[in-house]
Coordinates of C-alpha atoms and ligand atoms in Angstrom, one line a residue:
X887 CA -24.7 40.5 12.2
X888 CA -23.2 42.2 15.2
X889 CA -19.3 40.9 14.5
X890 CA -16.8 42.0 11.5
X891 CA -15.6 38.5 10.5
X892 CA -17.8 37.1 7.3
X893 CA -19.8 34.3 8.1
X894 CA -17.9 32.3 5.6
X895 CA -15.0 32.3 7.7
X896 CA -16.5 31.0 10.6
X897 CA -17.3 28.2 8.1
X898 CA -13.8 27.2 7.1
X899 CA -11.4 29.4 8.8
X900 CA -7.3 29.6 8.6
X901 CA -5.5 26.2 8.9
X902 CA -4.2 26.9 12.2
X903 CA -7.7 27.6 14.2
X904 CA -8.1 26.0 17.3
X905 CA -11.7 26.1 15.6
X906 CA -10.5 23.3 13.7
X907 CA -10.4 19.6 15.0
X908 CA -9.2 16.0 13.1
X909 CA -11.8 13.4 14.0
X910 CA -13.9 10.9 12.2
X911 CA -16.5 11.2 10.2
X912 CA -20.0 9.5 11.0
X913 CA -21.6 6.8 8.5
X914 CA -23.5 10.0 6.9
X915 CA -20.8 11.8 5.9
X916 CA -18.6 8.7 4.9
X917 CA -20.5 9.0 1.5
X918 CA -20.0 12.8 1.3
X919 CA -16.5 12.2 1.7
X920 CA -16.5 9.2 -1.2
X921 CA -18.8 11.6 -3.7
X922 CA -15.9 14.0 -3.2
X923 CA -13.2 12.1 -4.2
X924 CA -14.5 10.2 -6.6
X925 CA -13.6 11.6 -10.1
X926 CA -10.0 11.1 -8.7
X927 CA -10.2 7.6 -7.5
X928 CA -12.7 6.4 -8.8
X929 CA -12.9 6.5 -13.0
X930 CA -13.4 3.1 -13.4
X931 CA -16.4 2.8 -12.0
X932 CA -19.9 4.2 -11.9
X933 CA -20.0 6.9 -8.5
X934 CA -22.9 4.2 -7.0
X935 CA -20.2 1.6 -7.4
X936 CA -17.8 3.6 -5.8
X937 CA -19.4 4.2 -3.1
X938 CA -19.6 0.6 -3.0
X939 CA -16.5 -0.3 -3.0
X940 CA -15.5 1.7 -0.3
X941 CA -18.5 0.7 2.2
X942 CA -17.3 -3.1 1.0
X943 CA -13.5 -2.2 2.0
X944 CA -14.3 -1.6 5.5
X945 CA -15.9 -5.4 5.6
X946 CA -13.1 -7.1 3.9
X947 CA -9.4 -8.5 5.8
X948 CA -7.3 -6.4 7.9
X949 CA -10.2 -3.6 7.6
X950 CA -13.2 -4.8 8.7
X951 CA -14.1 -5.0 12.6
X952 CA -12.0 -1.1 13.2
X953 CA -9.5 -1.8 11.2
X954 CA -9.7 1.0 8.8
X955 CA -10.6 4.5 10.5
X956 CA -11.9 7.7 8.2
X957 CA -10.5 10.7 9.8
X958 CA -11.9 13.9 9.0
X959 CA -10.9 17.3 9.5
X960 CA -13.8 19.9 10.6
X961 CA -15.1 22.1 13.2
X962 CA -15.2 20.9 16.0
X963 CA -18.4 23.3 17.5
X964 CA -20.6 22.3 14.4
X965 CA -23.7 20.1 14.1
X966 CA -22.1 16.7 12.5
X967 CA -25.1 17.4 10.1
X968 CA -23.8 20.1 9.2
X969 CA -19.9 20.3 9.3
X970 CA -17.4 21.2 6.7
X971 CA -15.5 18.3 4.8
X972 CA -12.3 20.5 5.2
X973 CA -9.9 17.2 4.5
X974 CA -10.2 13.7 5.2
X975 CA -8.0 10.3 5.0
X976 CA -8.2 7.0 6.3
X977 CA -5.8 5.1 7.8
X978 CA -5.2 1.1 8.4
X979 CA -4.3 -0.8 11.2
X980 CA -1.1 -3.1 10.1
X981 CA 0.9 -5.7 11.7
X982 CA 4.6 -4.6 12.2
X983 CA 7.8 -6.1 13.2
X984 CA 11.1 -4.0 13.9
X985 CA 14.5 -4.4 15.3
X986 CA 15.2 -3.7 18.6
X987 CA 19.5 -2.1 19.5
X988 CA 20.3 -5.1 21.2
X989 CA 19.0 -7.3 18.1
X990 CA 15.6 -9.1 19.1
X991 CA 12.8 -9.0 16.3
X992 CA 9.6 -7.2 18.0
X993 CA 6.4 -6.8 16.6
X994 CA 4.3 -3.9 17.0
X995 CA 1.2 -1.7 15.0
X996 CA 1.8 0.1 12.1
X997 CA -0.7 2.4 10.3
X998 CA -1.2 2.7 6.7
X999 CA -2.5 6.2 5.9
X1000 CA -4.3 6.3 2.2
X1001 CA -6.7 8.8 0.7
X1002 CA -5.6 12.0 2.0
X1003 CA -7.9 14.6 -0.1
X1004 CA -9.6 18.0 0.2
X1005 CA -12.7 19.9 -1.3
X1006 CA -11.3 21.0 -4.5
X1007 CA -13.2 24.3 -3.2
X1008 CA -10.8 24.3 0.3
X1009 CA -7.6 23.7 -1.6
X1010 CA -4.6 25.9 -1.3
X1011 CA -5.3 27.2 2.3
X1012 CA -3.5 24.8 4.1
X1013 CA -5.8 22.0 5.5
X1014 CA -3.9 19.4 4.2
X1015 CA -1.3 20.0 6.0
X1016 CA -3.0 20.9 9.5
X1017 CA -4.9 17.4 8.7
X1018 CA -1.5 15.2 8.5
X1019 CA 0.5 17.4 11.1
X1020 CA -2.3 16.3 13.5
X1021 CA -2.5 12.9 12.6
X1022 CA 0.8 12.4 12.6
X1023 CA 0.7 12.7 16.3
X1024 CA -2.5 11.2 16.8
X1025 CA -1.9 7.8 15.0
X1026 CA 1.5 7.4 17.7
X1027 CA -1.4 6.2 19.7
X1028 CA -3.9 4.8 18.1
X1029 CA -5.2 1.3 18.4
X1030 CA -1.3 0.3 20.0
X1031 CA -1.1 -0.6 23.2
X1032 CA 1.6 -2.1 25.8
X1033 CA 2.2 -5.2 24.5
X1034 CA 2.4 -3.7 20.8
X1035 CA 3.3 -0.6 20.9
X1036 CA 2.7 2.0 17.4
X1037 CA 6.0 1.9 16.3
X1038 CA 5.6 3.5 13.0
X1039 CA 3.4 4.8 10.0
X1040 CA 3.2 4.5 6.4
X1041 CA 2.1 6.5 3.1
X1042 CA 2.5 6.7 -0.8
X1043 CA 2.3 10.3 -1.8
X1044 CA 1.4 10.9 -5.3
X1045 CA 2.8 14.4 -5.0
X1046 CA 6.3 14.2 -4.9
X1047 CA 8.8 13.7 -2.1
X1048 CA 8.3 17.3 -0.7
X1049 CA 4.7 17.5 1.1
X1050 CA 4.7 14.5 3.7
X1051 CA 8.2 14.7 4.1
X1052 CA 7.5 18.3 5.5
X1053 CA 4.8 16.5 7.9
X1054 CA 7.0 14.0 9.4
X1055 CA 6.8 10.9 6.6
X1056 CA 10.4 10.6 5.2
X1057 CA 10.6 9.5 1.1
X1058 CA 12.1 6.2 1.1
X1059 CA 13.1 4.1 -1.9
X1060 CA 10.8 3.9 -4.0
X1061 CA 11.5 2.3 -7.9
X1062 CA 9.9 -0.8 -10.0
X1063 CA 11.3 -3.2 -12.6
X1064 CA 8.2 -2.9 -15.3
X1065 CA 7.4 -5.8 -17.7
X1066 CA 5.2 -5.4 -20.4
X1067 CA 2.3 -7.4 -20.8
X1068 CA 3.0 -10.8 -23.0
X1069 CA 1.6 -10.6 -26.7
X1070 CA 0.8 -14.1 -26.3
X1071 CA -0.4 -16.6 -24.0
X1072 CA 2.5 -18.8 -24.5
X1073 CA 3.6 -22.0 -23.3
X1074 CA 3.7 -22.4 -19.8
X1075 CA 7.0 -23.3 -18.5
X1076 CA 7.4 -27.3 -16.2
X1077 CA 7.4 -27.2 -12.6
X1078 CA 5.4 -24.0 -12.3
X1079 CA 2.1 -23.7 -10.6
X1080 CA -0.5 -20.4 -10.2
X1081 CA -1.3 -19.7 -7.2
X1082 CA -5.0 -19.0 -6.0
X1083 CA -6.8 -17.8 -2.7
X1084 CA -5.9 -21.8 -1.2
X1085 CA -2.5 -21.8 -1.5
X1086 CA -2.0 -18.2 -0.2
X1087 CA -2.0 -19.1 3.9
X1088 CA 1.1 -21.8 3.8
X1089 CA 3.1 -19.4 1.7
X1090 CA 2.6 -16.1 4.2
X1091 CA 3.4 -18.5 7.1
X1092 CA 6.5 -19.1 5.5
X1093 CA 7.6 -15.8 4.1
X1094 CA 6.5 -14.6 7.9
X1095 CA 9.5 -16.8 8.9
X1096 CA 11.6 -16.0 7.0
X1097 CA 11.4 -11.9 7.0
X1098 CA 11.3 -11.9 10.9
X1099 CA 15.1 -14.2 10.2
X1100 CA 16.2 -11.8 7.6
X1101 CA 15.1 -8.9 10.0
X1102 CA 17.7 -10.5 12.9
X1103 CA 20.0 -11.2 10.8
X1104 CA 20.4 -7.4 9.4
X1105 CA 20.3 -6.5 12.8
X1106 CA 23.3 -8.6 13.6
X1107 CA 25.2 -7.3 11.0
X1108 CA 24.7 -3.9 11.6
X1109 CA 25.3 -4.5 15.6
X1110 CA 21.6 -3.5 16.6
X1111 CA 23.0 0.8 15.1
X1112 CA 19.7 0.3 12.7
X1113 CA 16.2 -0.3 12.9
X1114 CA 15.0 -2.7 10.5
X1115 CA 11.6 -2.3 10.0
X1116 CA 8.2 -4.6 8.3
X1117 CA 5.1 -4.6 7.3
X1118 CA 3.7 -8.3 7.7
X1119 CA 3.5 -9.6 4.4
X1120 CA 0.7 -11.8 6.1
X1121 CA -2.3 -13.6 4.6
X1122 CA -5.2 -10.9 5.4
X1123 CA -2.9 -8.5 4.3
X1124 CA -2.6 -9.8 0.6
X1125 CA -6.4 -11.0 0.6
X1126 CA -7.1 -6.4 1.5
X1127 CA -5.6 -6.5 -2.0
X1128 CA -7.3 -9.4 -3.9
X1129 CA -10.8 -8.5 -2.3
X1130 CA -10.6 -5.0 -4.0
X1131 CA -9.2 -6.7 -6.9
X1132 CA -12.1 -8.8 -7.2
X1133 CA -14.3 -5.6 -6.5
X1134 CA -13.3 -4.2 -9.6
X1135 CA -12.5 -7.6 -11.9
X1136 CA -16.2 -8.4 -11.1
X1137 CA -17.5 -4.6 -11.7
X1138 CA -14.9 -4.4 -15.1
X1139 CA -15.1 -7.7 -16.9
X1140 CA -17.9 -9.3 -14.7
X1141 CA -15.6 -11.8 -13.1
X1142 CA -12.9 -12.6 -11.1
X1143 CA -9.6 -14.0 -11.4
X1144 CA -8.1 -17.7 -10.4
X1145 CA -4.7 -16.7 -11.1
X1146 CA -3.0 -14.6 -7.9
X1147 CA 0.2 -15.6 -8.3
X1148 CA 2.8 -18.5 -9.1
X1149 CA 5.1 -20.6 -7.7
X1150 CA 8.4 -22.4 -9.6
X1151 CA 10.1 -25.4 -7.1
X1152 CA 9.7 -27.8 -4.6
X1153 CA 9.1 -27.2 -0.6
X1154 CA 12.0 -25.2 1.0
X1155 CA 13.7 -24.0 -2.4
X1156 CA 10.5 -22.5 -4.0
X1157 CA 10.4 -18.9 -5.6
X1158 CA 7.1 -17.0 -5.9
X1159 CA 5.7 -13.9 -6.8
X1160 CA 1.6 -12.9 -5.7
X1161 CA 0.1 -9.7 -7.7
X1162 CA -2.9 -7.8 -7.8
X1163 CA -4.5 -6.4 -10.6
X1164 CA -4.9 -2.7 -10.0
X1165 CA -7.6 -0.4 -12.1
X1166 CA -8.0 3.0 -12.5
X1167 CA -8.4 3.5 -15.8
X1168 CA -10.9 0.6 -16.7
X1169 CA -11.0 -0.5 -20.2
X1170 CA -11.4 2.9 -21.3
X1171 CA -7.6 4.2 -20.4
X1172 CA -5.6 0.9 -19.9
X1173 CA -2.6 3.1 -19.1
X1174 CA -4.1 3.5 -15.5
X1175 CA -4.5 -0.6 -15.2
X1176 CA -1.1 -2.1 -14.1
X1177 CA -0.7 -6.1 -12.4
X1178 CA 1.2 -5.4 -9.3
X1179 CA 3.4 -7.9 -7.9
X1180 CA 2.5 -7.7 -4.3
X1181 CA 5.2 -9.6 -3.4
X1182 CA 8.3 -11.8 -4.7
X1183 CA 10.1 -14.0 -2.0
X1184 CA 12.5 -16.9 -2.4
X1185 CA 12.9 -19.5 0.2
X1186 CA 16.4 -20.3 0.2
X1187 CA 18.7 -18.3 -2.3
X1188 CA 22.0 -20.1 -0.1
X1189 CA 20.7 -23.5 -1.2
X1190 CA 19.4 -23.3 -4.6
X1191 CA 21.5 -23.1 -7.7
X1192 CA 21.1 -19.5 -9.2
X1193 CA 20.3 -21.3 -12.9
X1194 CA 17.5 -23.3 -10.7
X1195 CA 16.1 -19.3 -9.9
X1196 CA 16.4 -17.9 -12.8
X1197 CA 14.4 -20.5 -15.0
X1198 CA 11.8 -20.4 -12.1
X1199 CA 11.7 -16.6 -11.9
X1200 CA 11.6 -16.3 -15.6
X1201 CA 8.1 -18.9 -15.4
X1202 CA 6.8 -16.5 -13.3
X1203 CA 7.3 -13.7 -14.7
X1204 CA 6.0 -15.4 -18.4
X1205 CA 2.8 -15.9 -16.6
X1206 CA 2.3 -12.5 -14.6
X1207 CA 2.6 -10.8 -18.2
X1208 CA 0.0 -13.5 -19.9
X1209 CA -2.3 -12.9 -16.7
X1210 CA -1.4 -8.7 -18.3
X1211 CA -2.6 -9.4 -21.1
X1212 CA -5.6 -11.2 -20.9
X1213 CA -6.9 -8.7 -17.7
X1214 CA -6.2 -5.6 -19.9
X1215 CA -2.9 -4.5 -17.9
X1216 CA -0.9 -1.9 -18.9
X1217 CA 2.3 -3.5 -17.4
X1218 CA 3.7 -5.6 -14.8
X1219 CA 5.2 -3.7 -11.9
X1220 CA 7.5 -4.7 -9.2
X1221 CA 8.3 -2.4 -6.5
X1222 CA 11.8 -2.6 -4.9
X1223 CA 13.5 -5.5 -5.7
X1224 CA 16.4 -7.0 -3.3
X1225 CA 19.5 -7.5 -4.9
X1226 CA 19.0 -11.2 -5.7
X1227 CA 15.3 -10.9 -7.2
X1228 CA 17.2 -8.4 -9.8
X1229 CA 19.6 -10.3 -10.7
X1230 CA 17.3 -12.8 -11.5
X1231 CA 15.3 -9.9 -13.6
X1232 CA 18.6 -9.2 -15.3
X1233 CA 19.4 -13.4 -15.8
X1234 CA 16.3 -14.0 -17.2
X1235 CA 16.6 -12.3 -19.9
X1236 CA 13.0 -10.9 -20.4
X1237 CA 12.8 -7.3 -21.2
X1238 CA 12.5 -4.9 -18.9
X1239 CA 12.3 -0.6 -17.7
X1240 CA 13.9 -0.1 -14.2
X1241 CA 11.8 3.1 -13.5
X1242 CA 13.1 5.8 -10.5
X1243 CA 9.9 7.4 -9.1
X1244 CA 9.7 10.8 -8.2
X1245 CA 6.6 11.7 -7.9
X1246 CA 4.0 8.9 -7.5
X1247 CA 3.8 6.5 -5.2
X1248 CA 6.6 7.7 -2.9
X1249 CA 7.1 5.0 -0.6
X1250 CA 7.2 7.3 3.0
X1251 CA 7.7 6.2 6.4
X1252 CA 7.1 8.5 9.9
X1253 CA 9.1 6.4 12.6
X1254 CA 7.7 7.0 16.5
X1255 CA 10.6 6.2 17.9
X1256 CA 13.5 7.9 18.8
X1257 CA 15.9 7.2 15.7
X1258 CA 16.1 9.9 12.9
X1259 CA 14.5 8.2 10.3
X1260 CA 18.0 7.5 8.2
X1261 CA 18.3 5.2 11.1
X1262 CA 15.1 2.8 10.0
X1263 CA 15.9 0.1 7.3
X1264 CA 12.5 -0.4 5.8
X1265 CA 12.6 -4.8 4.2
X1266 CA 10.2 -5.6 2.4
X1267 CA 8.9 -2.1 0.8
X1268 CA 6.9 -3.7 -1.4
X1269 CA 3.8 -3.4 -3.2
X1270 CA 2.1 -5.8 -0.7
X1271 CA 2.6 -3.1 2.1
X1272 CA 0.8 -0.8 -0.4
X1273 CA -2.9 0.7 0.9
Ligands
COA1778 C1 -3.0 17.3 -2.1 C2 -3.9 17.6 -1.3 C3 -4.4 16.7 -0.7 C4 -3.5 19.3 -0.6 O1 -4.8 19.3 0.0 P1 -4.7 21.2 0.3 O2 -5.6 21.7 1.2 O3 -4.9 22.2 -1.1 O4 -2.7 20.8 1.0 P2 -2.3 22.4 1.5 O5 -2.9 23.7 1.2 O6 -2.2 22.1 3.3 O7 -1.5 22.6 0.7 C5 -0.9 22.4 -0.3 C6 0.5 22.0 -0.7 O8 0.4 20.7 -1.2 C7 1.0 21.0 -2.3 N1 0.9 20.0 -3.7 C8 -0.9 20.4 -3.7 N2 -1.3 19.5 -4.6 C9 0.2 19.1 -4.9 C10 0.5 18.0 -6.3 N3 -0.2 17.6 -7.2 N4 2.0 18.1 -6.3 C11 2.5 18.3 -5.5 N5 2.2 19.6 -4.4 C12 1.0 19.5 -4.2 C13 1.1 22.4 -2.6 O9 2.0 23.1 -3.5 C14 1.1 23.0 -1.4 O10 2.5 22.8 -0.9 P3 3.6 24.1 0.2 O11 2.7 23.3 1.3 O12 4.7 23.6 -0.1 O13 2.3 25.1 -0.3 C15 -5.3 17.9 -2.4 O14 -4.6 18.8 -3.4 C16 -6.0 17.1 -3.3 O15 -7.2 16.6 -2.3 N6 -5.7 16.8 -4.5 C17 -6.5 15.4 -5.0 C18 -6.1 14.3 -4.5 C19 -4.8 14.2 -3.9 O16 -3.7 14.0 -5.0 N7 -4.5 13.4 -2.5 C20 -2.9 13.3 -2.5 C21 -2.9 11.6 -2.6 S1 -1.1 11.4 -1.9

């Protein structure tokens, strides 16, 4: 061989080696990457359905047309057809808002990082660490521009708060309210309507306007000291969740749901919630299935009586719980409610549990500005932002 280095070391060198690079997989490498992660993330689907889903997820709003980027840690000099898959992940480009020290609300780019994975045979060698450390820096200049710079990236850790924090993604509030599914479908309250695909665009436009106003208010209140940031709760962001849900429900139940949320009240004084059903356990292990409330909006808290809001909120929760029962979800979860929504949860009188997560789905954010993470206030840190 003419060298003392065993060939196995050349195919997977030390994680700090300059031979290693972070790049983008070829179309031929993608199924190899997904085949590796299928046992972890696809148990509700056959391997072929999981491969089809991942391909389909590059064609839906938000991730289509290059919105999603797949990342691969591998050997820089190896031919593409033979190079090892040392670690992999993906990022999705998203619209984001942030406040400046002078209190303006600006729009920028954020990235959502997901599917961080190392082949079991390569684990514990520092490859995921190397990938995340390279990726954090790479994303700062990825798909941004002069007008709309990249302001932050987010991810949701399922392995606690330490690993990603070490690489620059600080943990943020990660709590949720959980309700059990309804025991029976029950009566639907007057004044509440279900939300389908066709209602979403109008609701998202109102939500975005209200959210920007809220960010401006927060910036004004603290004199511009903190950066108040949000991911846009826009239509494409919701459709990304719902089209993923469609794929899953079609494969598990042979049909797709009509009820994507519920809204109560007259225009201008509405309260609404939109949701998506997530399936990790399929029908065999329903503990892995959750009806996730993606976003809750109270349109005009100041001019709507609390009694009305409580009544509306209760009616919405009742529908969500009935949907959870019908669609075999283990629970209904609503992430990081605002203090207003928390009050509605209490007063609506529906039994619930409040959970502070310390291991799974830890909302984490890397801020690309000068300020430390403590000076960043993540507003609307709700499930819609997840990927
Ligand atoms: C998590 C994962 C990506 C780590 O990959 P890896 O290449 O072995 O990671 P590294 O060798 O760079 O670092 C391992 C570190 O991750 C930590 N880690 C790995 N699995 C963990 C777990 N389940 N819970 C908490 N920490 C974990 C190790 O303790 C170690 O910490 P250290 O840096 O303080 O020593 C890999 O175990 C994996 O693919 N797991 C299945 C998919 C998954 O859970 N991905 C994370 C989704 S958020």
